Amino acid sequence: MILNEGAACVALLHFVINQYLVNMSVLATMLQNQRTYFQSGATRSAAFRLKQLKTFYVAIKKYENELNEALQKDLNKAPQESYNTEIGPALSEITHLRNNLKGWMEPQQVPGMIFSFPSSGKIYTEPYGSVLIIAPWNYPFWLSAVPIAGALSAGNCVVLKPSELAPATSAVMKKMLEEIFNPEYVAVVEGDATISTQLLEQSFDYIFFTGSTTVGKVVAQAAAKNLIPYTLELGGKSPCIVDKEVNVSLAARRLLWGKMINSGQTCVAPDFVYVHREVQEQLVSEMKKVLQQFYPQGALNDSTYPRIVNEKHYQRLMTLLKSGGNILWGGKSNDTNHLIEPTIIGGVGWNDTIMKEEIFGPLLPLLPYDNLDEVIHAVNTQPKPLSLYIFSNNKKLQQRIIREVPFGGGLINDTIEHLGNPHLPFGGTGTSGQGAYHGKYSFDTFSHHKSVMKKGTWLDLSFRYPPYRKISLRLAKLLLR
Ligand code: NAD
């Protein structure tokens, strides 16, 4: 019996090793095929890139219903929520790239320098090659489509690894991308952390990762092994500060909208609210009104209320819900459907469990404050947030927070919508991320900027050449200072 078990273990080990080797060889071949295609120069011209972006755009329109159904299956997103936060923003990003691409591709002329007279400089943008895009589950379409569009606009090939926790959306994206693109240009590899690890062992030319800070560190280590450049779009606790000089009911409405889309499973959702003590009661009462307006039958009975992605995240959130504080609104849940009501929690401080990790769900702790110094001090002792929201009509207060608190990006008097503006770079700082994208920033992220200086031949100043004379040093000191 013991012998049999031993033999079974050895057979299993053999199977796992074999599977690993097969996967590694399939992935290496896939990347080699992309490399050959890229080196043919096929992806370089503006005409080619624009054509592929158009093809991508048309395919998204064609697959809109299938994507909606998949997003509903994975997260119970309503079609309007899917359009507002996944499909619509992806389409408008592609439109922006298509409208501006030709201008961005033009080499940028820069002035020469007097020391090198006569000379001029140009910056050429050059695609990296094959880009690995690893996506998360919370906006499984948008957070795949927007990096893909950026990478293609810059003339790269792409391998997408969607999240295994949104399998329906992953399957539709694979079907759509395989229908419109050859795998030498865009390939999709589905799977979990195991396949992701195997992909990270390949020598891609660029890695674009969206996900948790913990896995971000794994990705950065893997990239470092082969010195692959990368972007990390990570998470963290994004604060929302509600000052006393504010339209409280509008603040309540806008901050709860940002918190409750996708049931709080949004990287830039307000994680917690710091509210001025003078308006705390009013804010709570306005938030209760807003939640009644948003979900007149109660969120748990609302067929459009997104569910928590899986049992593990549901249990994680239920533990946080029970971890302390006073529930001021909500608190009910549905184990079968993984639903948790929008829940406002008072009476918590930085020592409570809920303030120690990114919530990533519909729980909203409120912390009262008396003066801004304590807010700035507390936020600045935490890891740098991805987003920060300020509700205030006081311009001095707005400017002080912008000046004194580091954060990825932010919004004054609303939440989330800064992500939709393609003129603003989107990315974190410190543990909330490295690098940024959207619009021109995507094009720049996925392009190497190649500097080239050109010198005239009609003049050759002799002071830089040996033998060095006093006059040449004097001239150098005059020109280089
Ligand atoms: P995750 O880090 O668990 O997974 C992200 C991706 O990495 C998935 O495709 C997964 O298969 C893969 N992965 C998981 N473990 C891995 C490993 N050990 N090695 C290699 N790959 C691995 O993140 P998630 O749960 O999908 O997403 C939630 C997190 O992502 C939150 O922290 C959230 O704030 C963050 N997020 C950030 C942004 C942003 O734009 N900054 C957007 C969405 C989510």
Coordinates of C-alpha atoms and ligand atoms in Angstrom, one line a residue:
M1 CA 0.0 0.0 0.0
I2 CA 2.8 2.4 1.0
L3 CA 4.8 1.3 -2.1
N4 CA 1.7 2.1 -4.2
E5 CA 1.3 5.5 -2.7
G6 CA 5.0 6.1 -3.3
A7 CA 4.8 5.1 -6.9
A8 CA 1.7 7.3 -7.4
C9 CA 3.6 10.3 -6.0
V10 CA 6.5 9.6 -8.4
A11 CA 4.1 9.3 -11.3
L12 CA 2.4 12.5 -10.3
L13 CA 5.7 14.3 -10.0
H14 CA 6.7 13.0 -13.5
F15 CA 3.4 14.2 -14.9
V16 CA 3.8 17.7 -13.3
I17 CA 7.4 18.0 -14.6
N18 CA 6.4 16.8 -18.0
Q19 CA 3.5 19.3 -18.1
Y20 CA 5.9 22.1 -17.1
L21 CA 8.4 21.2 -19.8
V22 CA 5.6 21.0 -22.5
N23 CA 4.2 24.4 -21.4
M24 CA 7.6 26.0 -21.4
S25 CA 8.4 24.7 -24.8
V26 CA 4.9 25.8 -26.2
L27 CA 5.4 29.3 -24.7
A28 CA 8.9 29.6 -26.0
T29 CA 7.8 28.7 -29.5
M30 CA 4.9 31.1 -29.3
L31 CA 7.2 33.9 -28.3
Q32 CA 9.8 33.0 -30.9
N33 CA 7.0 33.2 -33.6
Q34 CA 6.1 36.6 -32.3
R35 CA 9.7 37.7 -32.4
T36 CA 10.1 36.5 -36.1
Y37 CA 6.9 38.3 -37.0
F38 CA 8.0 41.5 -35.2
Q39 CA 11.4 41.4 -36.8
S40 CA 9.8 41.2 -40.3
G41 CA 8.8 44.9 -39.6
A42 CA 5.1 44.2 -40.3
T43 CA 3.9 46.0 -37.2
R44 CA 5.9 49.2 -37.6
S45 CA 3.9 51.4 -40.0
A46 CA 1.3 53.9 -38.9
A47 CA -1.1 52.4 -41.5
F48 CA -0.7 48.9 -40.0
R49 CA -1.2 50.1 -36.5
L50 CA -4.3 52.1 -37.3
K51 CA -5.8 49.2 -39.2
Q52 CA -5.3 46.9 -36.3
L53 CA -6.8 49.4 -33.8
K54 CA -9.8 49.8 -36.1
T55 CA -10.2 46.0 -36.3
F56 CA -10.0 45.8 -32.5
Y57 CA -12.6 48.5 -32.2
V58 CA -15.0 46.9 -34.6
A59 CA -14.6 43.5 -32.9
I60 CA -15.4 45.0 -29.5
K61 CA -18.6 46.4 -30.9
K62 CA -19.5 43.1 -32.5
Y63 CA -18.8 41.2 -29.2
E64 CA -20.5 43.7 -26.9
N65 CA -23.4 41.4 -26.1
E66 CA -21.2 38.4 -25.4
L67 CA -18.9 40.6 -23.3
N68 CA -21.9 41.8 -21.3
E69 CA -23.1 38.3 -20.7
A70 CA -19.7 37.2 -19.6
L71 CA -19.3 40.1 -17.2
Q72 CA -22.7 39.3 -15.8
K73 CA -21.6 35.7 -15.3
D74 CA -18.3 36.5 -13.7
L75 CA -19.3 39.4 -11.5
N76 CA -23.1 40.0 -12.0
K77 CA -22.3 43.4 -13.7
A78 CA -25.4 45.0 -15.3
P79 CA -25.0 45.9 -19.0
Q80 CA -25.0 49.6 -18.1
E81 CA -22.3 49.2 -15.5
S82 CA -20.3 47.1 -18.0
Y83 CA -20.7 49.7 -20.7
N84 CA -19.8 52.6 -18.4
T85 CA -16.8 51.0 -16.8
E86 CA -15.4 48.4 -19.2
I87 CA -16.6 48.5 -22.8
G88 CA -17.3 52.3 -23.3
P89 CA -13.9 53.4 -21.8
A90 CA -12.0 50.8 -23.9
L91 CA -13.7 52.1 -27.1
S92 CA -13.1 55.7 -26.3
E93 CA -9.4 54.9 -25.5
I94 CA -9.0 53.2 -28.9
T95 CA -10.7 56.2 -30.6
H96 CA -8.3 58.6 -28.8
L97 CA -5.3 56.5 -29.9
R98 CA -6.5 56.3 -33.5
N99 CA -7.1 60.1 -33.7
N100 CA -3.6 61.0 -32.4
L101 CA -1.3 58.1 -33.3
K102 CA 0.2 59.7 -36.5
G103 CA 1.2 62.8 -34.6
W104 CA 2.8 60.9 -31.8
M105 CA 4.8 58.7 -34.2
E106 CA 6.4 61.7 -35.8
P107 CA 10.1 62.0 -34.6
Q108 CA 10.3 64.9 -32.2
Q109 CA 12.8 67.5 -33.1
V110 CA 14.8 69.0 -30.2
P111 CA 17.4 71.8 -30.2
G112 CA 21.1 71.1 -30.6
M113 CA 23.7 72.3 -28.1
I114 CA 26.3 74.9 -28.7
F115 CA 29.1 72.7 -27.5
S116 CA 28.3 70.3 -30.4
F117 CA 27.6 73.0 -33.0
P118 CA 26.4 72.4 -35.6
S119 CA 24.0 69.7 -34.5
S120 CA 20.3 68.9 -34.0
G121 CA 18.5 66.1 -32.1
K122 CA 15.5 63.9 -32.7
I123 CA 13.6 61.5 -30.6
Y124 CA 12.3 58.5 -32.4
T125 CA 9.8 56.1 -30.8
E126 CA 10.4 52.5 -31.3
P127 CA 8.3 49.4 -30.3
Y128 CA 9.8 47.1 -27.8
G129 CA 8.8 43.8 -29.5
S130 CA 6.6 41.3 -27.6
V131 CA 4.7 42.6 -24.6
L132 CA 3.3 40.4 -21.9
I133 CA 0.1 41.8 -20.4
I134 CA -1.1 40.2 -17.2
A135 CA -4.6 41.3 -16.2
P136 CA -6.7 41.1 -13.0
W137 CA -10.3 40.0 -12.6
N138 CA -12.1 43.1 -11.3
Y139 CA -12.4 44.9 -14.7
P140 CA -11.3 41.9 -16.7
F141 CA -12.1 43.4 -20.1
W142 CA -11.1 47.0 -19.6
L143 CA -7.9 46.2 -17.9
S144 CA -6.9 43.9 -20.7
A145 CA -8.2 45.9 -23.7
V146 CA -6.7 49.3 -22.8
P147 CA -3.1 47.9 -22.3
I148 CA -3.5 45.8 -25.5
A149 CA -4.6 48.9 -27.5
G150 CA -1.7 50.9 -26.1
A151 CA 0.8 48.2 -26.9
L152 CA -0.5 47.8 -30.5
S153 CA -0.6 51.6 -31.0
A154 CA 3.2 51.6 -30.3
G155 CA 3.8 48.8 -32.8
N156 CA 4.3 45.8 -30.5
C157 CA 3.1 42.2 -30.5
V158 CA 1.1 41.1 -27.4
V159 CA 0.6 38.1 -25.3
L160 CA -2.4 38.5 -22.9
K161 CA -2.7 36.5 -19.7
P162 CA -6.3 37.3 -18.5
S163 CA -7.4 36.5 -14.9
E164 CA -8.5 33.0 -14.2
L165 CA -11.0 34.4 -11.7
A166 CA -13.1 36.0 -14.5
P167 CA -13.3 32.8 -16.7
A168 CA -16.3 33.8 -18.8
T169 CA -14.8 37.2 -19.8
S170 CA -11.4 35.5 -20.4
A171 CA -13.0 33.0 -22.8
V172 CA -14.8 35.7 -24.8
M173 CA -11.7 37.8 -25.1
K174 CA -9.7 34.8 -26.3
K175 CA -12.4 34.0 -28.9
M176 CA -12.5 37.6 -30.1
L177 CA -8.8 38.2 -30.2
E178 CA -8.1 34.8 -32.0
E179 CA -10.8 35.7 -34.5
I180 CA -9.2 39.0 -35.5
F181 CA -5.5 38.6 -34.9
N182 CA -2.9 35.9 -35.7
P183 CA -1.1 34.5 -32.7
E184 CA 2.2 35.8 -34.1
Y185 CA 0.7 39.3 -33.5
V186 CA -1.7 38.9 -30.5
A187 CA -1.9 35.7 -28.5
V188 CA -4.0 34.8 -25.4
V189 CA -2.8 32.4 -22.8
E190 CA -5.4 31.5 -20.2
G191 CA -4.5 30.1 -16.8
D192 CA -3.7 30.8 -13.2
A193 CA -0.5 31.7 -11.3
T194 CA 1.3 28.6 -12.6
I195 CA 1.0 29.6 -16.2
S196 CA 1.7 33.2 -15.3
T197 CA 4.9 32.1 -13.6
Q198 CA 5.9 30.2 -16.7
L199 CA 5.2 33.2 -18.9
L200 CA 7.3 35.4 -16.6
E201 CA 10.2 33.0 -17.2
Q202 CA 10.2 33.8 -21.0
S203 CA 12.2 36.7 -22.3
F204 CA 9.5 39.1 -23.3
D205 CA 10.6 42.6 -24.3
Y206 CA 8.2 44.4 -21.9
I207 CA 5.9 43.3 -19.1
F208 CA 2.7 45.2 -18.2
F209 CA 1.1 43.9 -15.0
T210 CA -2.1 44.9 -13.3
G211 CA -2.9 43.3 -9.9
S212 CA -2.0 43.2 -6.3
T213 CA 1.1 44.7 -4.7
T214 CA 2.1 41.2 -3.5
V215 CA 2.2 39.7 -7.0
G216 CA 3.6 42.9 -8.3
K217 CA 6.8 42.2 -6.3
V218 CA 7.0 38.7 -7.9
V219 CA 6.6 40.2 -11.4
A220 CA 9.3 42.8 -10.7
Q221 CA 11.7 40.1 -9.5
A222 CA 11.0 37.9 -12.6
A223 CA 11.6 41.0 -14.8
A224 CA 14.8 41.8 -13.1
K225 CA 16.3 38.4 -13.9
N226 CA 16.3 39.2 -17.6
L227 CA 16.4 43.0 -17.2
I228 CA 13.0 43.4 -18.8
P229 CA 11.4 46.8 -18.5
Y230 CA 8.0 46.8 -16.9
T231 CA 5.0 48.7 -15.7
L232 CA 3.2 47.8 -12.4
E233 CA -0.4 48.9 -11.9
L234 CA -1.1 47.9 -8.3
G235 CA -3.5 48.7 -5.5
G236 CA -3.7 50.0 -1.9
K237 CA -5.9 52.0 0.3
S238 CA -7.2 55.1 -1.5
P239 CA -8.4 57.8 1.0
C240 CA -11.4 60.1 0.5
I241 CA -11.3 63.3 2.5
V242 CA -14.6 65.2 3.2
D243 CA -14.0 68.7 4.4
K244 CA -16.6 70.8 6.2
E245 CA -16.8 73.4 3.3
V246 CA -18.7 71.1 1.0
N247 CA -22.0 70.2 -0.5
V248 CA -22.5 67.2 1.7
S249 CA -25.4 65.6 -0.2
L250 CA -23.5 65.8 -3.5
A251 CA -20.3 64.4 -1.8
A252 CA -22.3 61.5 -0.4
R253 CA -23.8 60.7 -3.8
R254 CA -20.5 60.9 -5.7
L255 CA -18.4 59.1 -3.2
L256 CA -20.9 56.2 -2.8
W257 CA -21.1 55.9 -6.6
G258 CA -17.3 55.4 -6.7
K259 CA -17.4 53.0 -3.8
M260 CA -20.3 50.9 -5.0
I261 CA -19.5 50.3 -8.7
N262 CA -18.5 46.7 -8.9
S263 CA -19.4 46.4 -5.2
G264 CA -16.2 48.2 -4.2
Q265 CA -14.0 45.8 -6.1
T266 CA -12.2 48.7 -7.8
C267 CA -8.5 49.5 -7.4
V268 CA -9.3 53.2 -7.2
A269 CA -12.5 52.9 -5.0
P270 CA -12.5 55.2 -2.0
D271 CA -11.2 52.7 0.6
F272 CA -12.1 54.8 3.6
V273 CA -13.5 58.3 4.4
Y274 CA -11.9 60.9 6.6
V275 CA -14.7 63.3 7.4
H276 CA -14.6 66.6 9.3
R277 CA -16.3 66.0 12.6
E278 CA -18.6 69.0 12.1
V279 CA -20.2 67.3 9.0
Q280 CA -19.9 63.7 10.1
E281 CA -23.5 63.2 11.2
Q282 CA -24.8 65.0 8.1
L283 CA -22.7 62.9 5.8
V284 CA -23.9 59.7 7.4
S285 CA -27.5 60.7 7.1
E286 CA -27.0 61.8 3.4
M287 CA -25.3 58.5 2.7
K288 CA -28.2 56.6 4.1
K289 CA -30.6 58.6 1.8
V290 CA -28.3 57.9 -1.2
L291 CA -28.1 54.2 -0.6
Q292 CA -31.9 54.1 -0.3
Q293 CA -32.1 55.9 -3.7
F294 CA -29.5 53.6 -5.3
Y295 CA -31.1 50.4 -4.1
P296 CA -34.8 51.0 -3.2
Q297 CA -35.5 47.3 -2.6
G298 CA -32.2 46.8 -0.8
A299 CA -28.9 46.0 -2.6
L300 CA -29.2 42.2 -1.8
N301 CA -32.6 42.2 -3.7
D302 CA -31.2 44.2 -6.6
S303 CA -30.6 42.0 -9.7
T304 CA -27.9 44.5 -10.9
Y305 CA -25.8 44.6 -7.7
P306 CA -22.4 43.0 -8.5
R307 CA -21.3 40.0 -6.5
I308 CA -18.0 39.4 -4.7
V309 CA -15.8 37.5 -7.2
N310 CA -15.4 34.2 -5.3
E311 CA -15.7 32.4 -1.9
K312 CA -12.2 33.4 -0.8
H313 CA -12.7 37.1 -1.3
Y314 CA -16.3 36.8 0.2
Q315 CA -15.0 35.2 3.3
R316 CA -12.1 37.7 3.5
L317 CA -14.6 40.6 3.4
M318 CA -17.0 38.9 5.9
T319 CA -14.0 38.6 8.3
L320 CA -13.3 42.4 7.8
L321 CA -17.0 43.2 8.3
K322 CA -17.0 41.4 11.7
S323 CA -13.6 42.7 12.7
G324 CA -14.8 45.7 14.7
G325 CA -16.4 49.1 14.6
N326 CA -20.2 50.1 14.6
I327 CA -22.2 49.3 11.6
L328 CA -24.0 52.6 10.7
W329 CA -25.7 51.2 7.6
G330 CA -26.0 47.8 5.9
G331 CA -24.1 44.7 7.2
K332 CA -26.3 42.1 5.7
S333 CA -25.0 39.5 3.3
N334 CA -26.0 36.5 1.2
D335 CA -23.6 33.5 1.4
T336 CA -25.1 31.6 -1.6
N337 CA -24.7 34.5 -4.0
H338 CA -21.6 36.1 -2.5
L339 CA -23.4 39.4 -2.0
I340 CA -22.6 41.9 0.7
E341 CA -24.7 45.1 1.3
P342 CA -23.1 48.5 1.1
T343 CA -21.9 48.9 4.6
I344 CA -20.8 52.0 6.4
I345 CA -18.7 51.4 9.5
G346 CA -18.0 54.0 12.2
G347 CA -15.9 53.9 15.3
V348 CA -12.7 52.5 13.7
G349 CA -9.1 53.6 13.9
W350 CA -5.8 52.8 12.3
N351 CA -5.3 49.9 14.7
D352 CA -8.4 48.0 13.5
T353 CA -7.9 45.2 11.0
I354 CA -10.1 46.9 8.4
M355 CA -7.6 49.8 8.2
K356 CA -4.6 47.5 7.8
E357 CA -5.3 46.2 4.2
E358 CA -7.0 47.2 1.0
I359 CA -10.7 46.5 1.5
F360 CA -11.6 45.8 -2.2
G361 CA -15.3 45.4 -1.4
P362 CA -18.5 47.3 -0.3
L363 CA -17.3 48.2 3.2
L364 CA -16.7 51.8 4.0
P365 CA -15.1 52.9 7.2
L366 CA -15.6 56.5 8.4
L367 CA -12.9 58.2 10.5
P368 CA -13.8 61.7 11.9
Y369 CA -11.1 64.4 12.0
D370 CA -10.8 67.8 13.6
N371 CA -7.9 69.3 11.7
L372 CA -6.2 68.5 8.5
D373 CA -2.8 68.0 10.0
E374 CA -3.9 64.7 11.6
V375 CA -5.3 63.5 8.3
I376 CA -2.1 64.4 6.3
H377 CA 0.1 62.9 9.0
A378 CA -1.9 59.6 9.2
V379 CA -2.1 59.2 5.4
N380 CA 1.6 59.9 5.0
T381 CA 2.5 57.2 7.5
Q382 CA 0.8 54.6 5.2
P383 CA 2.0 53.2 1.9
K384 CA 1.5 55.8 -0.9
P385 CA -2.1 55.4 -2.2
L386 CA -3.1 54.8 -5.8
S387 CA -5.9 57.5 -5.7
L388 CA -6.9 60.2 -3.3
Y389 CA -10.3 62.1 -3.3
I390 CA -10.9 65.5 -1.8
F391 CA -14.4 66.8 -1.3
S392 CA -14.0 70.5 -0.5
N393 CA -14.7 73.9 -1.9
N394 CA -11.7 75.3 -0.1
K395 CA -9.0 75.8 -2.7
K396 CA -6.2 76.3 -0.1
L397 CA -7.1 73.0 1.5
Q398 CA -7.2 71.3 -1.9
Q399 CA -3.8 72.6 -2.8
R400 CA -2.3 71.7 0.6
I401 CA -3.3 68.1 0.2
I402 CA -2.0 67.9 -3.4
R403 CA 1.3 69.4 -2.3
E404 CA 1.8 67.4 0.9
V405 CA 0.4 64.0 0.2
P406 CA 2.0 61.7 -2.4
F407 CA -0.6 59.6 -4.4
G408 CA -0.9 58.1 -7.9
G409 CA -3.7 60.4 -9.1
G410 CA -6.7 62.0 -7.7
L411 CA -10.0 63.9 -8.1
I412 CA -11.5 66.9 -6.4
N413 CA -15.2 66.7 -5.7
D414 CA -15.8 63.4 -7.3
T415 CA -14.4 59.9 -7.5
I416 CA -13.1 57.4 -10.2
E417 CA -13.7 59.6 -13.2
H418 CA -10.1 60.8 -13.5
L419 CA -9.3 57.4 -15.1
G420 CA -11.5 58.2 -18.0
N421 CA -9.5 61.3 -19.1
P422 CA -7.0 60.0 -21.7
H423 CA -4.9 63.3 -21.2
L424 CA -4.1 62.2 -17.6
P425 CA -1.5 59.5 -16.9
F426 CA -3.0 56.7 -14.8
G427 CA -0.6 54.9 -12.4
G428 CA 0.5 54.5 -8.8
T429 CA 3.5 55.6 -6.8
G430 CA 5.5 53.5 -4.4
T431 CA 3.7 50.3 -3.5
S432 CA 0.6 51.4 -5.5
G433 CA 2.6 51.1 -8.8
Q434 CA 5.4 52.0 -11.1
G435 CA 4.8 53.7 -14.5
A436 CA 1.6 55.0 -16.0
Y437 CA -0.6 54.6 -19.1
H438 CA -3.8 55.9 -20.9
G439 CA -3.7 57.9 -24.1
K440 CA -0.3 59.3 -25.0
Y441 CA 1.1 57.9 -21.8
S442 CA 0.2 54.4 -23.1
F443 CA 2.0 55.1 -26.4
D444 CA 5.0 56.3 -24.5
T445 CA 5.0 53.4 -22.0
F446 CA 5.0 50.9 -24.8
S447 CA 7.7 52.7 -26.9
H448 CA 11.4 53.0 -26.4
H449 CA 12.4 56.6 -26.9
K450 CA 15.5 56.5 -29.1
S451 CA 17.6 59.7 -29.1
V452 CA 19.6 60.5 -32.2
M453 CA 21.9 63.5 -32.6
K454 CA 22.9 64.6 -36.1
K455 CA 26.0 66.7 -36.7
G456 CA 26.7 69.0 -39.6
T457 CA 29.9 68.4 -41.5
W458 CA 30.5 71.9 -42.8
L459 CA 32.3 73.0 -39.5
D460 CA 34.5 71.0 -37.1
L461 CA 35.4 73.0 -34.0
S462 CA 38.8 72.0 -32.9
F463 CA 38.8 72.9 -29.2
R464 CA 37.7 69.4 -28.0
Y465 CA 40.6 67.6 -29.7
P466 CA 44.0 67.1 -28.2
P467 CA 46.5 68.6 -27.8
Y468 CA 44.6 70.5 -25.1
R469 CA 45.5 74.2 -24.9
K470 CA 44.5 76.8 -22.3
I471 CA 42.3 78.5 -24.8
S472 CA 40.4 75.3 -25.5
L473 CA 39.7 74.8 -21.8
R474 CA 38.5 78.4 -21.5
L475 CA 36.2 77.9 -24.5
A476 CA 34.9 74.7 -23.0
K477 CA 34.2 76.4 -19.7
L478 CA 32.3 79.1 -21.6
L479 CA 30.2 76.7 -23.5
L480 CA 29.6 74.1 -20.8
R481 CA 28.3 75.7 -17.6
Ligands
NAD1 P1 -3.6 39.3 -8.4 O1 -2.3 40.0 -8.2 O2 -3.9 38.2 -7.5 O3 -3.7 38.7 -9.9 C1 -3.4 39.5 -11.0 C2 -2.9 38.6 -12.1 O4 -1.7 38.0 -11.7 C3 -3.8 37.4 -12.5 O5 -3.8 37.3 -13.9 C4 -3.2 36.2 -11.8 O6 -3.4 35.0 -12.5 C5 -1.7 36.6 -11.8 N1 -1.0 36.0 -10.7 C6 -1.5 35.7 -9.5 N2 -0.5 35.2 -8.7 C7 0.6 35.2 -9.4 C8 2.0 34.8 -9.2 N3 2.3 34.3 -8.0 N4 2.9 35.0 -10.2 C9 2.5 35.5 -11.4 N5 1.2 35.9 -11.7 C10 0.3 35.7 -10.7 O7 -4.6 40.5 -8.4 P2 -6.2 40.4 -8.5 O8 -6.8 39.7 -7.3 O9 -6.6 39.9 -9.8 O10 -6.6 41.9 -8.5 C11 -6.8 42.7 -7.3 C12 -5.7 43.6 -7.0 O11 -5.3 44.3 -8.2 C13 -6.0 44.7 -6.0 O12 -4.9 44.9 -5.2 C14 -6.3 45.9 -6.9 O13 -6.1 47.1 -6.2 C15 -5.3 45.7 -8.0 N6 -5.7 46.4 -9.2 C16 -5.0 47.4 -9.6 C17 -5.4 48.1 -10.7 C18 -4.7 49.3 -11.3 O14 -5.0 49.7 -12.4 N7 -3.7 49.9 -10.5 C19 -6.6 47.7 -11.4 C20 -7.2 46.6 -10.9 C21 -6.8 45.9 -9.8

